[in-house]
Short mmCIF file of C-alpha atoms (C1' of nucleotides) in Angstrom, two decimals:
data_model
loop_
_atom_site.label_atom_id
_atom_site.label_comp_id
_atom_site.label_asym_id
_atom_site.label_seq_id
_atom_site.Cartn_x
_atom_site.Cartn_y
_atom_site.Cartn_z
CA MET A 3 -28.83 22.37 -18.34
CA HIS A 4 -25.68 21.36 -20.20
CA THR A 5 -23.35 18.69 -18.88
CA SER A 6 -20.63 21.27 -18.24
CA GLU A 7 -23.02 23.29 -16.09
CA ALA A 8 -23.99 20.16 -14.19
CA MET A 9 -20.30 19.48 -13.59
CA ALA A 10 -19.70 23.05 -12.40
CA LEU A 11 -22.64 22.78 -10.01
CA SER A 12 -21.40 19.42 -8.71
CA ALA A 13 -17.87 20.69 -8.22
CA ALA A 14 -19.07 23.78 -6.37
CA LEU A 15 -21.37 21.73 -4.16
CA LEU A 16 -18.69 19.22 -3.23
CA SER A 17 -16.16 21.96 -2.68
CA VAL A 18 -18.50 23.82 -0.35
CA ALA A 19 -19.37 20.59 1.48
CA GLY A 20 -15.71 19.73 2.02
CA GLU A 21 -14.92 23.19 3.28
CA LEU A 22 -17.94 23.22 5.59
CA THR A 23 -16.98 19.89 7.13
CA HIS A 24 -13.44 21.10 7.64
CA ARG A 25 -14.58 24.31 9.32
CA ILE A 26 -17.07 22.62 11.63
CA ASN A 27 -14.44 20.14 12.71
CA GLU A 28 -11.91 22.92 13.28
CA GLY A 29 -14.44 24.87 15.30
CA VAL A 30 -15.26 21.87 17.46
CA VAL A 31 -11.58 21.20 18.14
CA ALA A 32 -11.00 24.89 18.88
CA ARG A 33 -13.72 24.66 21.55
CA GLY A 34 -11.75 22.02 23.39
CA PHE A 35 -13.14 18.74 22.06
CA GLU A 36 -10.16 16.79 20.80
CA GLY A 37 -10.06 13.40 19.19
CA VAL A 38 -13.36 13.86 17.39
CA ARG A 39 -13.71 13.27 13.67
CA PRO A 40 -16.47 14.52 11.37
CA ALA A 41 -18.02 11.04 11.34
CA HIS A 42 -18.61 11.38 15.08
CA GLY A 43 -20.71 14.45 14.49
CA PHE A 44 -23.09 12.52 12.30
CA ALA A 45 -23.33 9.84 14.94
CA PHE A 46 -24.07 12.48 17.57
CA ALA A 47 -26.85 13.88 15.40
CA ARG A 48 -28.52 10.48 15.37
CA LEU A 49 -27.99 9.87 19.10
CA ALA A 50 -29.05 13.33 20.18
CA PRO A 51 -32.83 13.09 20.53
CA ASP A 52 -33.33 9.88 22.50
CA GLY A 53 -30.34 7.68 21.85
CA ALA A 54 -30.12 4.86 19.33
CA THR A 55 -28.94 1.29 18.97
CA VAL A 56 -25.77 0.29 17.19
CA THR A 57 -27.81 -1.13 14.32
CA ASP A 58 -29.74 2.13 13.96
CA LEU A 59 -26.48 4.05 13.83
CA ALA A 60 -25.04 1.70 11.24
CA ALA A 61 -28.02 2.26 8.94
CA HIS A 62 -27.88 6.01 9.50
CA LEU A 63 -24.18 6.21 8.65
CA GLY A 64 -24.31 3.69 5.82
CA VAL A 65 -21.67 1.38 7.30
CA THR A 66 -21.68 -2.13 8.75
CA LYS A 67 -22.85 -2.62 12.31
CA GLN A 68 -19.35 -3.75 13.22
CA ALA A 69 -18.00 -0.39 12.11
CA ALA A 70 -20.76 1.38 14.02
CA SER A 71 -19.94 -0.72 17.07
CA GLN A 72 -16.29 0.32 16.88
CA LEU A 73 -17.29 3.96 16.54
CA VAL A 74 -19.53 3.68 19.61
CA GLU A 75 -16.71 2.01 21.54
CA GLU A 76 -14.51 4.97 20.65
CA ILE A 77 -16.90 7.74 21.66
CA VAL A 78 -17.77 5.87 24.86
CA ARG A 79 -14.07 5.57 25.70
CA LYS A 80 -13.65 9.30 25.07
CA GLY A 81 -16.57 10.15 27.32
CA TYR A 82 -19.06 11.42 24.75
CA ALA A 83 -21.64 8.64 25.10
CA GLU A 84 -22.58 5.68 27.25
CA ARG A 85 -24.29 2.35 26.73
CA ARG A 86 -27.47 1.57 28.64
CA PRO A 87 -29.61 -1.53 28.62
CA HIS A 88 -32.45 -1.24 26.13
CA PRO A 89 -35.79 -0.92 27.94
CA GLU A 90 -37.66 -3.25 25.58
CA ASP A 91 -35.06 -5.61 24.08
CA ALA A 92 -32.50 -7.39 26.24
CA ARG A 93 -30.29 -8.06 23.22
CA ALA A 94 -29.97 -4.41 22.30
CA ARG A 95 -28.20 -1.57 24.09
CA LEU A 96 -29.29 2.04 23.92
CA VAL A 97 -26.40 4.40 23.22
CA VAL A 98 -27.05 7.88 24.65
CA LEU A 99 -24.97 11.06 24.78
CA THR A 100 -23.32 12.09 28.03
CA GLU A 101 -23.28 15.71 29.17
CA ARG A 102 -19.95 16.07 27.41
CA GLY A 103 -21.51 14.63 24.28
CA TRP A 104 -24.25 17.25 24.43
CA ALA A 105 -21.65 19.99 24.94
CA CYS A 106 -19.76 18.77 21.89
CA THR A 107 -22.97 18.80 19.87
CA ARG A 108 -23.63 22.40 20.89
CA ALA A 109 -20.05 23.29 19.91
CA ALA A 110 -20.67 21.79 16.47
CA GLU A 111 -23.82 23.87 16.12
CA GLU A 112 -21.91 27.02 17.00
CA ALA A 113 -19.17 26.17 14.51
CA ALA A 114 -21.77 25.50 11.82
CA ALA A 115 -23.41 28.84 12.57
CA GLU A 116 -20.04 30.55 12.17
CA ALA A 117 -19.40 28.90 8.81
CA VAL A 118 -22.88 29.75 7.56
CA GLY A 119 -22.38 33.27 8.85
CA ALA A 120 -19.59 33.70 6.31
CA TRP A 121 -22.05 32.79 3.57
CA VAL A 122 -24.56 35.33 4.88
CA GLU A 123 -21.92 38.00 4.42
CA LEU A 124 -21.38 36.90 0.84
CA LEU A 125 -24.95 36.23 -0.25
CA GLY A 126 -27.13 38.04 2.26
CA GLU A 127 -29.57 36.48 4.68
CA GLY A 128 -32.40 36.10 2.21
CA GLU A 129 -30.31 34.24 -0.34
CA VAL A 130 -28.96 31.88 2.31
CA ARG A 131 -32.53 31.15 3.39
CA VAL A 132 -33.35 30.31 -0.24
CA LEU A 133 -30.30 28.08 -0.36
CA ARG A 134 -31.41 26.23 2.75
CA GLN A 135 -34.88 25.67 1.39
CA GLN A 136 -33.62 24.47 -1.98
CA LEU A 137 -31.16 22.03 -0.44
CA GLY A 138 -33.80 20.82 1.97
CA ARG A 139 -36.04 19.95 -0.92
CA ILE A 140 -33.46 17.91 -2.80
CA ALA A 141 -31.87 16.26 0.27
CA PRO A 142 -32.36 12.48 0.23
CA TYR A 143 -33.70 10.41 3.09
CA GLY A 144 -31.08 7.70 2.83
CA PRO A 145 -27.98 7.22 4.94
CA LEU A 146 -25.39 9.97 5.27
CA ARG A 147 -22.60 8.76 3.04
CA PRO A 148 -19.05 10.05 3.07
CA ALA A 149 -18.79 12.52 0.19
CA TRP A 150 -15.95 10.67 -1.47
CA MET B 26 -29.83 32.88 11.23
CA HIS B 27 -30.23 30.70 14.34
CA THR B 28 -27.81 27.90 15.12
CA SER B 29 -30.51 25.32 14.49
CA GLU B 30 -31.09 26.74 11.02
CA ALA B 31 -27.36 26.67 10.34
CA MET B 32 -27.32 23.04 11.42
CA ALA B 33 -30.26 22.19 9.18
CA LEU B 34 -28.56 23.87 6.25
CA SER B 35 -25.30 22.05 6.94
CA ALA B 36 -27.02 18.69 7.26
CA ALA B 37 -28.95 19.20 4.03
CA LEU B 38 -25.83 20.29 2.17
CA LEU B 39 -23.75 17.35 3.35
CA SER B 40 -26.57 14.95 2.66
CA VAL B 41 -26.97 16.23 -0.89
CA ALA B 42 -23.20 16.12 -1.42
CA GLY B 43 -22.98 12.52 -0.24
CA GLU B 44 -25.87 11.46 -2.43
CA LEU B 45 -24.46 13.29 -5.45
CA THR B 46 -21.08 11.62 -5.07
CA HIS B 47 -22.73 8.26 -4.76
CA ARG B 48 -24.82 8.78 -7.88
CA ILE B 49 -21.96 10.04 -10.00
CA ASN B 50 -19.87 7.06 -9.01
CA GLU B 51 -22.72 4.67 -9.73
CA GLY B 52 -23.25 6.28 -13.11
CA VAL B 53 -19.59 5.99 -14.01
CA VAL B 54 -19.49 2.33 -13.02
CA ALA B 55 -22.72 1.69 -14.95
CA ARG B 56 -21.01 3.07 -18.05
CA GLY B 57 -18.36 0.40 -17.83
CA PHE B 58 -15.54 2.04 -15.88
CA GLU B 59 -14.80 -0.30 -13.01
CA GLY B 60 -12.30 0.10 -10.24
CA VAL B 61 -12.71 3.86 -10.04
CA ARG B 62 -13.41 5.65 -6.78
CA PRO B 63 -14.79 9.15 -6.29
CA ALA B 64 -11.31 10.40 -5.41
CA HIS B 65 -10.17 9.47 -8.91
CA GLY B 66 -12.77 11.77 -10.38
CA PHE B 67 -11.30 14.74 -8.58
CA ALA B 68 -7.87 13.77 -9.80
CA PHE B 69 -9.18 13.53 -13.37
CA ALA B 70 -10.69 17.00 -13.06
CA ARG B 71 -7.24 18.37 -12.25
CA LEU B 72 -5.47 16.38 -14.94
CA ALA B 73 -8.04 17.07 -17.65
CA PRO B 74 -6.92 20.37 -19.18
CA ASP B 75 -3.19 19.91 -19.71
CA GLY B 76 -2.01 17.32 -17.23
CA ALA B 77 -0.41 17.99 -13.86
CA THR B 78 2.48 16.91 -11.68
CA VAL B 79 2.14 14.69 -8.65
CA THR B 80 2.79 17.64 -6.37
CA ASP B 81 0.07 19.70 -8.09
CA LEU B 82 -2.36 16.83 -7.62
CA ALA B 83 -1.44 16.46 -3.95
CA ALA B 84 -2.17 20.13 -3.29
CA HIS B 85 -5.42 19.93 -5.24
CA LEU B 86 -6.65 16.90 -3.31
CA GLY B 87 -5.35 18.03 0.07
CA VAL B 88 -3.23 14.92 0.67
CA THR B 89 0.50 14.20 0.89
CA LYS B 90 2.46 13.85 -2.32
CA GLN B 91 3.11 10.22 -1.41
CA ALA B 92 -0.61 9.57 -1.40
CA ALA B 93 -1.00 11.41 -4.69
CA SER B 94 1.86 9.36 -6.13
CA GLN B 95 0.12 6.12 -5.12
CA LEU B 96 -3.12 7.32 -6.67
CA VAL B 97 -1.33 8.15 -9.93
CA GLU B 98 0.31 4.71 -9.89
CA GLU B 99 -3.15 3.18 -9.58
CA ILE B 100 -4.83 5.11 -12.40
CA VAL B 101 -1.81 4.54 -14.64
CA ARG B 102 -1.98 0.79 -13.93
CA LYS B 103 -5.70 0.83 -14.78
CA GLY B 104 -5.07 2.65 -18.04
CA TYR B 105 -6.65 6.02 -17.26
CA ALA B 106 -3.48 8.10 -17.32
CA GLU B 107 0.20 7.95 -18.26
CA ARG B 108 3.39 9.59 -17.06
CA ARG B 109 5.42 11.69 -19.44
CA PRO B 110 8.67 13.55 -18.91
CA HIS B 111 8.06 17.14 -17.93
CA PRO B 112 9.08 19.51 -20.75
CA GLU B 113 10.68 22.08 -18.45
CA ASP B 114 11.78 20.23 -15.32
CA ALA B 115 13.71 16.98 -15.51
CA ARG B 116 12.79 16.11 -11.90
CA ALA B 117 9.06 16.30 -12.53
CA ARG B 118 6.79 14.07 -14.56
CA LEU B 119 3.67 15.28 -16.29
CA VAL B 120 0.68 13.03 -15.67
CA VAL B 121 -1.86 13.20 -18.51
CA LEU B 122 -5.13 11.40 -19.19
CA THR B 123 -5.25 8.63 -21.78
CA GLU B 124 -8.16 8.32 -24.18
CA ARG B 125 -9.80 5.97 -21.68
CA GLY B 126 -9.28 8.61 -19.00
CA TRP B 127 -11.07 11.16 -21.16
CA ALA B 128 -13.90 8.71 -21.81
CA CYS B 129 -14.27 8.16 -18.06
CA THR B 130 -14.35 11.91 -17.49
CA ARG B 131 -17.14 12.27 -20.05
CA ALA B 132 -19.03 9.45 -18.31
CA ALA B 133 -18.75 11.33 -15.02
CA GLU B 134 -20.12 14.46 -16.69
CA GLU B 135 -23.07 12.51 -18.04
CA ALA B 136 -23.75 10.98 -14.63
CA ALA B 137 -23.56 14.41 -12.99
CA ALA B 138 -26.00 15.76 -15.56
CA GLU B 139 -28.39 12.94 -14.71
CA ALA B 140 -28.21 13.63 -10.99
CA VAL B 141 -28.69 17.35 -11.50
CA GLY B 142 -31.57 16.55 -13.84
CA ALA B 143 -33.42 15.06 -10.89
CA TRP B 144 -33.05 18.37 -9.08
CA VAL B 145 -34.38 20.24 -12.09
CA GLU B 146 -37.54 18.15 -11.87
CA LEU B 147 -37.91 19.05 -8.20
CA LEU B 148 -36.95 22.72 -8.28
CA GLY B 149 -37.27 23.79 -11.89
CA GLU B 150 -34.48 24.96 -14.14
CA GLY B 151 -34.44 28.53 -12.90
CA GLU B 152 -34.03 27.56 -9.26
CA VAL B 153 -31.24 25.14 -10.07
CA ARG B 154 -29.47 27.91 -11.93
CA VAL B 155 -29.80 30.08 -8.83
CA LEU B 156 -28.43 27.23 -6.75
CA ARG B 157 -25.42 26.89 -9.02
CA GLN B 158 -24.68 30.60 -8.86
CA GLN B 159 -25.04 30.75 -5.09
CA LEU B 160 -22.76 27.75 -4.55
CA GLY B 161 -20.27 29.12 -7.02
CA ARG B 162 -20.03 32.32 -5.02
CA ILE B 163 -19.36 30.60 -1.70
CA ALA B 164 -17.11 27.83 -3.06
CA PRO B 165 -13.58 28.12 -1.66
CA TYR B 166 -10.42 28.08 -3.75
CA GLY B 167 -8.58 25.65 -1.48
CA PRO B 168 -8.09 21.93 -1.94
CA LEU B 169 -11.01 19.58 -2.42
CA ARG B 170 -11.25 17.85 0.92
CA PRO B 171 -13.14 14.66 1.61
CA ALA B 172 -16.39 15.70 3.22
CA TRP B 173 -15.87 13.59 6.33
"C1'" DG C 1 30.96 28.58 -10.96
"C1'" DA C 2 30.82 25.87 -6.59
"C1'" DT C 3 28.14 24.50 -3.09
"C1'" DA C 4 24.19 24.54 0.07
"C1'" DA C 5 19.37 24.44 0.26
"C1'" DA C 6 14.94 23.57 -1.80
"C1'" DT C 7 11.91 20.81 -4.76
"C1'" DG C 8 9.83 16.60 -7.45
"C1'" DG C 9 9.26 11.95 -6.94
"C1'" DT C 10 9.44 7.29 -5.03
"C1'" DC C 11 10.19 3.35 -1.63
"C1'" DA C 12 9.17 1.45 2.79
"C1'" DA C 13 6.83 0.91 7.04
"C1'" DG C 14 3.17 2.10 10.22
"C1'" DT C 15 -1.65 3.74 11.33
"C1'" DT C 16 -6.48 3.77 10.93
"C1'" DG C 17 -11.15 3.09 9.68
"C1'" DC C 18 -13.45 0.18 7.40
"C1'" DT C 19 -14.64 -4.70 5.69
"C1'" DT C 20 -15.90 -9.90 5.91
"C1'" DG C 21 -16.45 -13.96 8.76
"C1'" DA C 22 -17.51 -16.30 12.99
"C1'" DC C 23 -19.66 -16.41 17.24
"C1'" DT C 24 -22.96 -15.71 21.55
"C1'" DA C 25 -27.27 -14.05 23.47
"C1'" DT C 26 -31.95 -12.86 22.99
"C1'" DG C 27 -36.29 -12.45 20.52
"C1'" DT C 28 -39.95 -14.35 17.13
"C1'" DG C 29 -42.85 -17.53 14.37
"C1'" DG C 30 -43.95 -22.38 12.84
"C1'" DC D 19 -39.97 -26.35 21.56
"C1'" DC D 20 -37.37 -25.79 17.82
"C1'" DA D 21 -35.78 -23.32 13.76
"C1'" DC D 22 -34.70 -19.01 12.34
"C1'" DA D 23 -33.95 -13.96 12.57
"C1'" DT D 24 -31.83 -10.13 14.97
"C1'" DA D 25 -28.52 -7.23 18.34
"C1'" DG D 26 -24.02 -7.05 19.39
"C1'" DT D 27 -19.09 -8.20 19.69
"C1'" DC D 28 -14.43 -10.43 18.66
"C1'" DA D 29 -10.99 -11.31 15.31
"C1'" DA D 30 -8.51 -10.99 11.13
"C1'" DG D 31 -7.77 -8.75 6.76
"C1'" DC D 32 -7.69 -4.88 3.60
"C1'" DA D 33 -7.22 -0.35 1.53
"C1'" DA D 34 -6.13 4.41 1.69
"C1'" DC D 35 -3.82 7.18 3.90
"C1'" DT D 36 0.29 8.83 7.00
"C1'" DT D 37 5.40 9.72 8.45
"C1'" DG D 38 10.25 9.06 7.49
"C1'" DA D 39 14.04 8.25 4.50
"C1'" DC D 40 16.16 8.64 0.29
"C1'" DC D 41 17.83 9.98 -4.69
"C1'" DA D 42 17.76 13.19 -8.72
"C1'" DT D 43 17.45 17.74 -10.23
"C1'" DT D 44 16.77 22.66 -9.85
"C1'" DT D 45 17.39 27.12 -7.52
"C1'" DA D 46 19.64 30.30 -4.48
"C1'" DT D 47 23.87 32.09 -2.10
"C1'" DC D 48 28.33 33.27 -1.78
#
DNA sequence: GATAAATGGTCAAGTTGCTTGACTATGTGG
DNA sequence: CCACATAGTCAAGCAACTTGACCATTTATC
């Protein structure tokens, strides 16, 4: 693998990632959820199963807990989540999605499916499955960082 | 392709993209080029062949020309590029990389090769080649947008 | 050719999403 | 019980963008 090939692979990957993010966000907005940014989607993904604390979110997003706190304040104000007392720790608060938050998450899934659908038309279903498996194997466990 | 699979693919792709960006930037800094952000790398990629105007850069990066102008001002101040009069248009200025800018670009290529090398160890060279070809086929032609 | 409109670039001010620093409230270990 | 760590927020500052205004030059229209 020459350095130029590595650069071409990197450029293609980042280009595809940028386009995908853009399309998902567009699709979410088109489904009636305004005032949401891509970063919110990654927060929703962490909140979705059982909720999370602000500190959990901060680690997941790779930002300070103050930034995570501000983000939570924003999505609470917009009706996508709510703060509940934590059942085991009186200092902490459990942030959980509201019904609107769940609806927005489903909209993001639909938009993602649409974007991936365009790849299926280009590569075929089998190749896209291969792509998913390959990316899954090299995906890190660390925080979701902004791409640049 | 179910929506949950599309979501898993999207998450893996964005995760890999974020990690790749982080590693390339770390590698560039480790090679002695401080004060550079990932966005600069994408500007360098556009400037590398024959230089570009501020307006070209703005379109390439998907930002306003004012933002592109500020970015050029910054990389000029840091010694990575310089402004020259445009040979055909007295309004425009051709922004070209300095020798230090070229050295930084080579450092980014080396760092990218390192990051991709880790994937080769996980997937094997053949699979990575497949990955590159697949991504190349679905990569858009539009501007390089920040992933989120 | 003259003149209106479009284009390349910059200056200035405002917005936003993040940071660091300071603080309170609650939990944990000596 | 007391020192220290942790969850969360408030406040101020910063950095990378935005919008709006403007000048210099080129292109289009008559």
